[in-house]
Coordinates of C-alpha atoms and ligand atoms in Angstrom, one line a residue:
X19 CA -2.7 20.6 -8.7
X20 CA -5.2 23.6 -8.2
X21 CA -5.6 24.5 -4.8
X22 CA -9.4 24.0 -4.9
X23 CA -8.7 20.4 -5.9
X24 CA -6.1 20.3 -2.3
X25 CA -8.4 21.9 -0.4
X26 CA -11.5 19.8 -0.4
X27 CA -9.2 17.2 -0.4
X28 CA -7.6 17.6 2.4
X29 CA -11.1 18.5 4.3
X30 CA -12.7 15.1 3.3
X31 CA -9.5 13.2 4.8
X32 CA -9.2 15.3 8.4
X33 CA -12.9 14.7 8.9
X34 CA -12.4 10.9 8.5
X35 CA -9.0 10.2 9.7
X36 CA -9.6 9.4 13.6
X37 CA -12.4 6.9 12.4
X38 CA -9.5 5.5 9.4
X39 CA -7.2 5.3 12.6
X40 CA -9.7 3.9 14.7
X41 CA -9.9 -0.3 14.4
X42 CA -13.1 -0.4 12.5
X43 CA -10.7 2.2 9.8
X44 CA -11.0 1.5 6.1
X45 CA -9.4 3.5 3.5
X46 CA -11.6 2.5 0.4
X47 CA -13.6 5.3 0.9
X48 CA -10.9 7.8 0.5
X49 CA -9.7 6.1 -2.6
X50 CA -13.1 6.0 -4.2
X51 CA -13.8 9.7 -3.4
X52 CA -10.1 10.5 -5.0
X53 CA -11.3 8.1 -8.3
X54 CA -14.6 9.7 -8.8
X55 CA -12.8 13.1 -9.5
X56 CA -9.8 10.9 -11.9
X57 CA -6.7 11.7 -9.2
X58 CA -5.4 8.0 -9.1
X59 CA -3.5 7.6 -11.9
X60 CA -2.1 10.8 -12.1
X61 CA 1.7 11.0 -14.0
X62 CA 1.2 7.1 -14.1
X63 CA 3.8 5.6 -16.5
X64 CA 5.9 9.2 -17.2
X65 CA 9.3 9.6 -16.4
X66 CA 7.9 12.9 -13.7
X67 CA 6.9 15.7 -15.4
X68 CA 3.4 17.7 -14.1
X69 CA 1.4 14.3 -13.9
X70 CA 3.7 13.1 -11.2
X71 CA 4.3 16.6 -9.0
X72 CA 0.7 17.0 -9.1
X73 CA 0.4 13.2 -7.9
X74 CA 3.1 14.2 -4.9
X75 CA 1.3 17.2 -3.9
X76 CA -1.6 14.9 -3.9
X77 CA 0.2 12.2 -1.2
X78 CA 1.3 14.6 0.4
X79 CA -1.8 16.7 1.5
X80 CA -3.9 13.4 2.0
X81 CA -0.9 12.7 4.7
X82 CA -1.1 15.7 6.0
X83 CA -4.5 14.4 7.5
X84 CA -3.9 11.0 7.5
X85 CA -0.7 8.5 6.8
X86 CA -3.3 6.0 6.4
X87 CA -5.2 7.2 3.8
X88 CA -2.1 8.6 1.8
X89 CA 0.0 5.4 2.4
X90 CA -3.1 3.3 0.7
X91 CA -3.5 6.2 -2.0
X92 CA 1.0 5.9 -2.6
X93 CA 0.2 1.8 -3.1
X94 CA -2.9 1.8 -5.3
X95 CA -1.2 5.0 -7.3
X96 CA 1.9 2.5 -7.4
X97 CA -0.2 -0.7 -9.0
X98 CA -1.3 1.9 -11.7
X99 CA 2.4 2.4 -12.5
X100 CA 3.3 -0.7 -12.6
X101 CA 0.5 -1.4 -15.5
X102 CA 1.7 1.2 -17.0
X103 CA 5.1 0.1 -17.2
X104 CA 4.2 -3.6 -17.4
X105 CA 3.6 -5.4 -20.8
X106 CA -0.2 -4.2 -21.7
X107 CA -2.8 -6.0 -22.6
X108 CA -6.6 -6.4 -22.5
X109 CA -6.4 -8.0 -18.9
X110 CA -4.2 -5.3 -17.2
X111 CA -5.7 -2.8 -19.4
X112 CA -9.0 -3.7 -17.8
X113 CA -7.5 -3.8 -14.2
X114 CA -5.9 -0.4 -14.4
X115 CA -9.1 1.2 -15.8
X116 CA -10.9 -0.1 -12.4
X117 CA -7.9 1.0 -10.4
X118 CA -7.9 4.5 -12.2
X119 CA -12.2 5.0 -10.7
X120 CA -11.3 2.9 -7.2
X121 CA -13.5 0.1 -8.2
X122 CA -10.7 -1.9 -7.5
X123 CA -7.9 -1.6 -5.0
X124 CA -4.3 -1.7 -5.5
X125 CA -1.8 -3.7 -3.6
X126 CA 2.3 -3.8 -4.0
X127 CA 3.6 -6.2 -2.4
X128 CA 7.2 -5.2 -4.1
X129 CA 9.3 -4.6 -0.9
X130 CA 11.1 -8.0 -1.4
X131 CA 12.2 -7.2 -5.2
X132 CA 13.9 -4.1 -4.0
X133 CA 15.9 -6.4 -1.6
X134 CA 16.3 -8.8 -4.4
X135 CA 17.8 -6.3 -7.0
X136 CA 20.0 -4.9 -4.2
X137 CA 21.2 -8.3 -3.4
X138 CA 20.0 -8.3 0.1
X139 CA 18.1 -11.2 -0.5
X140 CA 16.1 -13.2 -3.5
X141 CA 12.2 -12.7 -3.6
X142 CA 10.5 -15.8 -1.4
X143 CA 7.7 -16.6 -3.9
X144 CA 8.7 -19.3 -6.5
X145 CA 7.3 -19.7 -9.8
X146 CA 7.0 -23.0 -12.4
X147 CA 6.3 -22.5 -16.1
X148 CA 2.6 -24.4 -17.1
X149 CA 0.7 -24.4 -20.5
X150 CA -0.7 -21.3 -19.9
X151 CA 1.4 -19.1 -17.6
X152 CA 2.8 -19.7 -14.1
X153 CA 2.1 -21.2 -11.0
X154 CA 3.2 -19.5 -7.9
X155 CA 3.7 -20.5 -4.1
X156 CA 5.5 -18.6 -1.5
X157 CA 4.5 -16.0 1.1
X158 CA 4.6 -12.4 0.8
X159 CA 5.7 -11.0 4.1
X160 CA 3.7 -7.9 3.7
X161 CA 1.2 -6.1 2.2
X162 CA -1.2 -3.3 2.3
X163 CA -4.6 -2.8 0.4
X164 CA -5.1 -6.7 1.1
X165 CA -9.3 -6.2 0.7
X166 CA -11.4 -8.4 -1.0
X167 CA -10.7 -8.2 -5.0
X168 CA -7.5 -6.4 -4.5
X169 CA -5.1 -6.1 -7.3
X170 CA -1.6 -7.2 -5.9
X171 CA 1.6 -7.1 -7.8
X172 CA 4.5 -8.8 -6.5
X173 CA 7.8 -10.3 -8.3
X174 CA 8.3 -13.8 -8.4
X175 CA 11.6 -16.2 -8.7
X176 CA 11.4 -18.3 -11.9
X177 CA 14.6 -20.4 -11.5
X178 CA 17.5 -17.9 -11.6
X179 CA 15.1 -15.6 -13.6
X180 CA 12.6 -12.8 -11.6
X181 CA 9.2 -11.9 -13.2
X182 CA 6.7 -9.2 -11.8
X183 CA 3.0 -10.6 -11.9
X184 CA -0.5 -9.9 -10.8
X185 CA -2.7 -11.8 -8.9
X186 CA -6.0 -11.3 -7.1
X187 CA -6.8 -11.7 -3.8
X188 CA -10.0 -13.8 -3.8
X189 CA -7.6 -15.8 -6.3
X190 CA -8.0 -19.7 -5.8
X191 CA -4.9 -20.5 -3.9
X192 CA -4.6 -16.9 -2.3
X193 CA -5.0 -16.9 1.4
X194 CA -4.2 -13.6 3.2
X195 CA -3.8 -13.8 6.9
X196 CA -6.4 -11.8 8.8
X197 CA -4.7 -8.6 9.7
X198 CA -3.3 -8.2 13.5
X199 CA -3.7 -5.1 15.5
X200 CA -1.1 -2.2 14.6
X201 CA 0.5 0.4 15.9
X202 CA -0.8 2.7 13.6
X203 CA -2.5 2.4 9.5
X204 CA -5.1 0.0 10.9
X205 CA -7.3 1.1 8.0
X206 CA -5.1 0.0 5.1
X207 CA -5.8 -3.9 5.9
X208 CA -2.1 -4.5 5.9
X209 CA -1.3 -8.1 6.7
X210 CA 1.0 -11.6 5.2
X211 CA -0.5 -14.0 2.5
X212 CA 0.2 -17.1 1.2
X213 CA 0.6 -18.4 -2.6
X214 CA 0.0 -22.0 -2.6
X215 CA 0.0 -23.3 -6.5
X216 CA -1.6 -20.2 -7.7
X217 CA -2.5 -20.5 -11.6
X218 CA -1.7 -16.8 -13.4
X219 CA -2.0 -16.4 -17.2
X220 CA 1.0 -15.2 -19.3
X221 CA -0.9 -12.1 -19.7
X222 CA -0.7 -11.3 -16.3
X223 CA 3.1 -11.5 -16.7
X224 CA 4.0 -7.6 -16.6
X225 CA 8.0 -8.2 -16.5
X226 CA 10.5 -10.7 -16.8
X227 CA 13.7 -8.2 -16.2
X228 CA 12.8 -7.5 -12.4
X229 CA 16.3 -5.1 -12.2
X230 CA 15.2 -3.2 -15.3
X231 CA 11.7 -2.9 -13.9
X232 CA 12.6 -1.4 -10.3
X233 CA 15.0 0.6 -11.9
X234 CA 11.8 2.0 -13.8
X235 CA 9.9 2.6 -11.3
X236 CA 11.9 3.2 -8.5
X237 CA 12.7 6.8 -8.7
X238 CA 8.6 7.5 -8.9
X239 CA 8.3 5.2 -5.7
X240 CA 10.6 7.1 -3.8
X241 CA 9.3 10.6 -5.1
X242 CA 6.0 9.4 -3.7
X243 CA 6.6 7.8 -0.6
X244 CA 8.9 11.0 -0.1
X245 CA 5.7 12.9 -0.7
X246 CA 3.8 11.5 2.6
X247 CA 6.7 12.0 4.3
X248 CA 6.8 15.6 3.8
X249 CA 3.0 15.7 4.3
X250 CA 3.2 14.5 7.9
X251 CA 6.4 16.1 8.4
X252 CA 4.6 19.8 7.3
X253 CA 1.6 19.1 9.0
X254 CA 3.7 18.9 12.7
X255 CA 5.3 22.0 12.4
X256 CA 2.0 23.9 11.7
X257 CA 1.3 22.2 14.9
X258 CA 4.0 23.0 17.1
X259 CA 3.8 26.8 15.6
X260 CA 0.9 26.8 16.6
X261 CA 1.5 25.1 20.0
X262 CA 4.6 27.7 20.4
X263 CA 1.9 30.9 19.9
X264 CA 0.7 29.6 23.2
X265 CA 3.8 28.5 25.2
X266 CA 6.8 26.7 24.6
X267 CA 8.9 29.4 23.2
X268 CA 11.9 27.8 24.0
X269 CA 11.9 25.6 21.3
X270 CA 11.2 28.4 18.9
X271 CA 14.9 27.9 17.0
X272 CA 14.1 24.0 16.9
X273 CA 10.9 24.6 14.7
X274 CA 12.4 26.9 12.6
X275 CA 15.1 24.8 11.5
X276 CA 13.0 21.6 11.4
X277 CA 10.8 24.3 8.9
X278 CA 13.8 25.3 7.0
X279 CA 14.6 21.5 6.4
X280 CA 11.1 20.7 5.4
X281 CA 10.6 23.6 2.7
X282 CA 14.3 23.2 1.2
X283 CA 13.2 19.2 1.3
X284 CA 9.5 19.9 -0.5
X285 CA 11.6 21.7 -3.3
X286 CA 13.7 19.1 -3.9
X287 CA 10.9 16.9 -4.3
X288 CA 9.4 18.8 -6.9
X289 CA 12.6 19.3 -8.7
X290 CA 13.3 15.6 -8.9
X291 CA 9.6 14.8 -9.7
X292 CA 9.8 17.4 -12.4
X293 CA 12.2 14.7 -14.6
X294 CA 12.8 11.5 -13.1
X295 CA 15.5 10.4 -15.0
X296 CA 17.3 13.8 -14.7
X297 CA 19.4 12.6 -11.4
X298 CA 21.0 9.5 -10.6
X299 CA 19.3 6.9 -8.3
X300 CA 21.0 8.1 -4.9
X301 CA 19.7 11.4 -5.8
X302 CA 16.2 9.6 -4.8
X303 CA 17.4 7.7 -1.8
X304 CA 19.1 10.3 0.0
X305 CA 15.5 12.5 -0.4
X306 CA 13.7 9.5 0.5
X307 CA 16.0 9.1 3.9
X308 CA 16.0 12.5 4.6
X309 CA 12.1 12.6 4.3
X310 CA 11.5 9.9 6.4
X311 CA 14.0 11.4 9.6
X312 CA 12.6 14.8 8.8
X313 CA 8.7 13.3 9.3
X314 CA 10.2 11.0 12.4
X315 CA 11.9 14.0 14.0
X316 CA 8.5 16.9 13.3
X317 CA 6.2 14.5 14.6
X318 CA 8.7 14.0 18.0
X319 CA 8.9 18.3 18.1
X320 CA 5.3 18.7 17.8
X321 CA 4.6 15.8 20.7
X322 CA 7.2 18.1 22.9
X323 CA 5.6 21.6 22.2
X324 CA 2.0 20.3 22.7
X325 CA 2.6 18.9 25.9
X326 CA -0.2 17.0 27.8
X327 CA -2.7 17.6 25.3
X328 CA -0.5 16.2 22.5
X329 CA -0.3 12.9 25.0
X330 CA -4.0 12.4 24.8
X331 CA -4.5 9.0 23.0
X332 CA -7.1 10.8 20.8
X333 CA -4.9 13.9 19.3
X334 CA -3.8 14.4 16.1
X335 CA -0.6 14.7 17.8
X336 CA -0.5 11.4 18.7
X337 CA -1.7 9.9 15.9
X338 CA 1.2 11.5 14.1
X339 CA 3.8 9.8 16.2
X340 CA 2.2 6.4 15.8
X341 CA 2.5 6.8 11.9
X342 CA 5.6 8.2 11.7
X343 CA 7.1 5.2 13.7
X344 CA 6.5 3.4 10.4
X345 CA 8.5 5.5 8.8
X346 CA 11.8 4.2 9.0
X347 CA 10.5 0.8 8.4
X348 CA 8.8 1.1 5.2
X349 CA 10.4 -0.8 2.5
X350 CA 13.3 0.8 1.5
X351 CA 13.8 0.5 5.3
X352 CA 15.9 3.2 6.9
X353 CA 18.8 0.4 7.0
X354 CA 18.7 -0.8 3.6
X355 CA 18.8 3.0 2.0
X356 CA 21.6 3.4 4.7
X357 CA 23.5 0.2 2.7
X358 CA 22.7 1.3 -0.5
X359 CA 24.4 4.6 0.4
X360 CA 26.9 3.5 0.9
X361 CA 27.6 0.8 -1.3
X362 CA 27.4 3.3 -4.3
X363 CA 29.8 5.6 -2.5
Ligands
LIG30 C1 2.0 -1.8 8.4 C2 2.9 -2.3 7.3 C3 2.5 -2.2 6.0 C4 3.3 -2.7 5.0 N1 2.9 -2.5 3.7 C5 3.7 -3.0 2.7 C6 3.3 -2.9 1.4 O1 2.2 -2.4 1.1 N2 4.1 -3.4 0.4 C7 5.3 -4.0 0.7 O2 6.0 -4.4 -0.2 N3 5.7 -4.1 2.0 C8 4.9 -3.6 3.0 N4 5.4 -3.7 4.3 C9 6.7 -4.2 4.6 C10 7.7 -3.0 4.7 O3 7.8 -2.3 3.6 C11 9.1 -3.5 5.1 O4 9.5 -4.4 4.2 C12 9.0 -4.2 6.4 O5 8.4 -3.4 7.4 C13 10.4 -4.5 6.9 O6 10.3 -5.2 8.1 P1 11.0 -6.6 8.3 O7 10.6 -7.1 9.6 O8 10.9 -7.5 7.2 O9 12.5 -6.0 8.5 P2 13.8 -6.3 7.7 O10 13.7 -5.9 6.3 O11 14.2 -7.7 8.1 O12 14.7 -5.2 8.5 C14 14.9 -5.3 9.9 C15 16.0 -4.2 10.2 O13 17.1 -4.4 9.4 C16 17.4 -3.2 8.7 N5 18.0 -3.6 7.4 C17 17.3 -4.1 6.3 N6 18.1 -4.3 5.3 C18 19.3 -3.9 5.7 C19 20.6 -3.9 5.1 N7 20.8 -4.3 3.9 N8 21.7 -3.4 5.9 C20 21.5 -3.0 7.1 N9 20.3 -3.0 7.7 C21 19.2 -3.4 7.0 C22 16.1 -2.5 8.6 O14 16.3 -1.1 8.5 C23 15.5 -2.8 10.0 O15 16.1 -2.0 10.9 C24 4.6 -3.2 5.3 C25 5.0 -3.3 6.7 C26 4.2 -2.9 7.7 C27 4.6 -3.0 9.1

């Protein structure tokens, strides 16, 4: 990714993310401004290679001003790969070509089929064969990207059999529940819906091997949620080096190392988006745990260098906190990569 590209980039989304943080906060804009200049798709499909690093370094300078923002961007960039990987067609051929210009918004609403393939726990939506597809009902716990239109992609239980599908919201039968006040990513219309005897065509079938399909996918969806990670994570230590040019240089040795952590960790995730079938899976779960602490633990450094100022509800500093809290609680929770360490031990 040139560094022209990052730069005005990363200057659209700082000017906008206290008003993307702020309850009025929408993240469409950021996505169309990213598909007018063809950066939404990029490495969709490919097992890493340039596409996906430059698609990382993306993520990760969008969350360097804003979690919000890159969190929507790391879910609509998700959808595309799904198409990609999915059965194609003239229906999710159309979608992803409105997904690749923003026209549309991508949802994935996936967290439950990675506890499903683990064996945590099946997927809560059931579906029944008709004529002409399937008919789904079920809730989906969660979901981000929930606007009007939005392309959502969640897996499905057909009897002892899993499919991955694609509905709509606006979709007869589709209700989402208006979203609730959050801690932080108020902008990214994150909220529950309910699937009550929704009617989907066999063409909007992308998968009927759920395990083959996260195994797919799932070392690109941990390379990228790795990637806002590191983007927050990098963009608190600029802050408390900064913050220590001014005071606290007792904490100098605690920055440094956090820095030495973060530049070793941004390596690695080029490395492994370089070939993503080069490693094994825990190769990707242990990066996408030590991204996540990494980010958790910057953003609490930062907070303690600022001081006072960092404490004011408005500061960047702040904000960063806020969105690194969700962190450890984005699906693969901080739990569930724990258990799946140490279940492939
Ligand atoms: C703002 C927001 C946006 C979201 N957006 C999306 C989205 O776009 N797409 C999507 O699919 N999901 C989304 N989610 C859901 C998210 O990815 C997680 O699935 C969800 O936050 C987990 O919360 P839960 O209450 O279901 O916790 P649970 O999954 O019930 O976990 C509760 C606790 O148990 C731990 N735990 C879980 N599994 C195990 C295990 N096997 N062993 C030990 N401990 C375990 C967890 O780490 C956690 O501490 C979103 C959630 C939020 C809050």
């Amino acid at each position: 990714m040139s560094t022209g590209t990052l730069t005005e980039t990363s200057a659209f989304f700082a000017e906008r993310a206290a008003h993307v943080d702020s309850p009025d906060g929408d993240v469409r804009p950021g996505l169309e401004f990213l598909g007018a200049r063809d950066l939404l798709g990029l490495g969709a499909g490919s097992d890493g290679g340039p596409g996906l690093v430059a698609a990382a370094e993306l993520i990760e300078a969008v969350a360097g001003e804003c979690l919000s923002s890159a969190f929507a961007l790391w879910a609509h960039r998700m959808v595309l790969e799904y198409l990609a990987r999915g059965r194609s067609g003239p229906l999710t051929g159309e979608l992803a070509a409105r997904l690749r210009t923003g026209e549309l918004t991508g949802s994935t609403a996936m967290a439950t089929a990675l506890r499903d393939v683990a064996g945590i726990e099946p997927v809560p939506v059931r579906a029944e064969p008709t004529a002409t597809g399937l008919r789904l009902s079920g809730p989906i716990p969660w979901a981000s990207n929930l606007f009007p239109g939005a392309v959502v992609v969640l897996p499905v239980r057909t009897g002892e059999g899993r499919a991955v599908v694609v509905v709509r919201v606006g979709d007869p039968g589709v209700t989402v529940a208006p979203a609730r006040p959050l801690l932080a990513l108020n902008g990214t219309a994150s909220s529950s819906a309910l699937l009550s005897d929704v009617d989907v065509l066999g063409a909007a079938v992308l998968s009927t091997d759920l395990a083959g399909f996260v195994a797919a996918f799932r070392p690109t969806f941990l390379v990228l949620q790795t990637a806002f990670c590191a983007g927050l994570a990098a963009r608190s230590l600029d802050e408390a080096e900064r913050g220590l040019a001014r005071a606290d240089a007792e904490l100098a040795d605690d920055v440094a190392e956090h820095r030495r952590s973060a530049d070793a960790l941004r390596a690695r995730l080029r490395d492994l988006a370089r070939d993503t079938r080069a490693e094994p899976a825990t190769a990707y779960i242990r990066l996408r745990l030590a991204a996540a602490r990494l980010a958790v633990a910057a953003s609490r450094l930062e907070s303690t260098v600022r001081g006072g100022a960092g404490y004011l509800a408005t500061s960047g500093t702040s904000r960063r906190l806020r969105e690194a809290a969700f962190l450890p609680i984005q699906a693969p929770t901080e739990g569930h990569l724990r258990w799946e360490l140490r279940h492939s031990a």
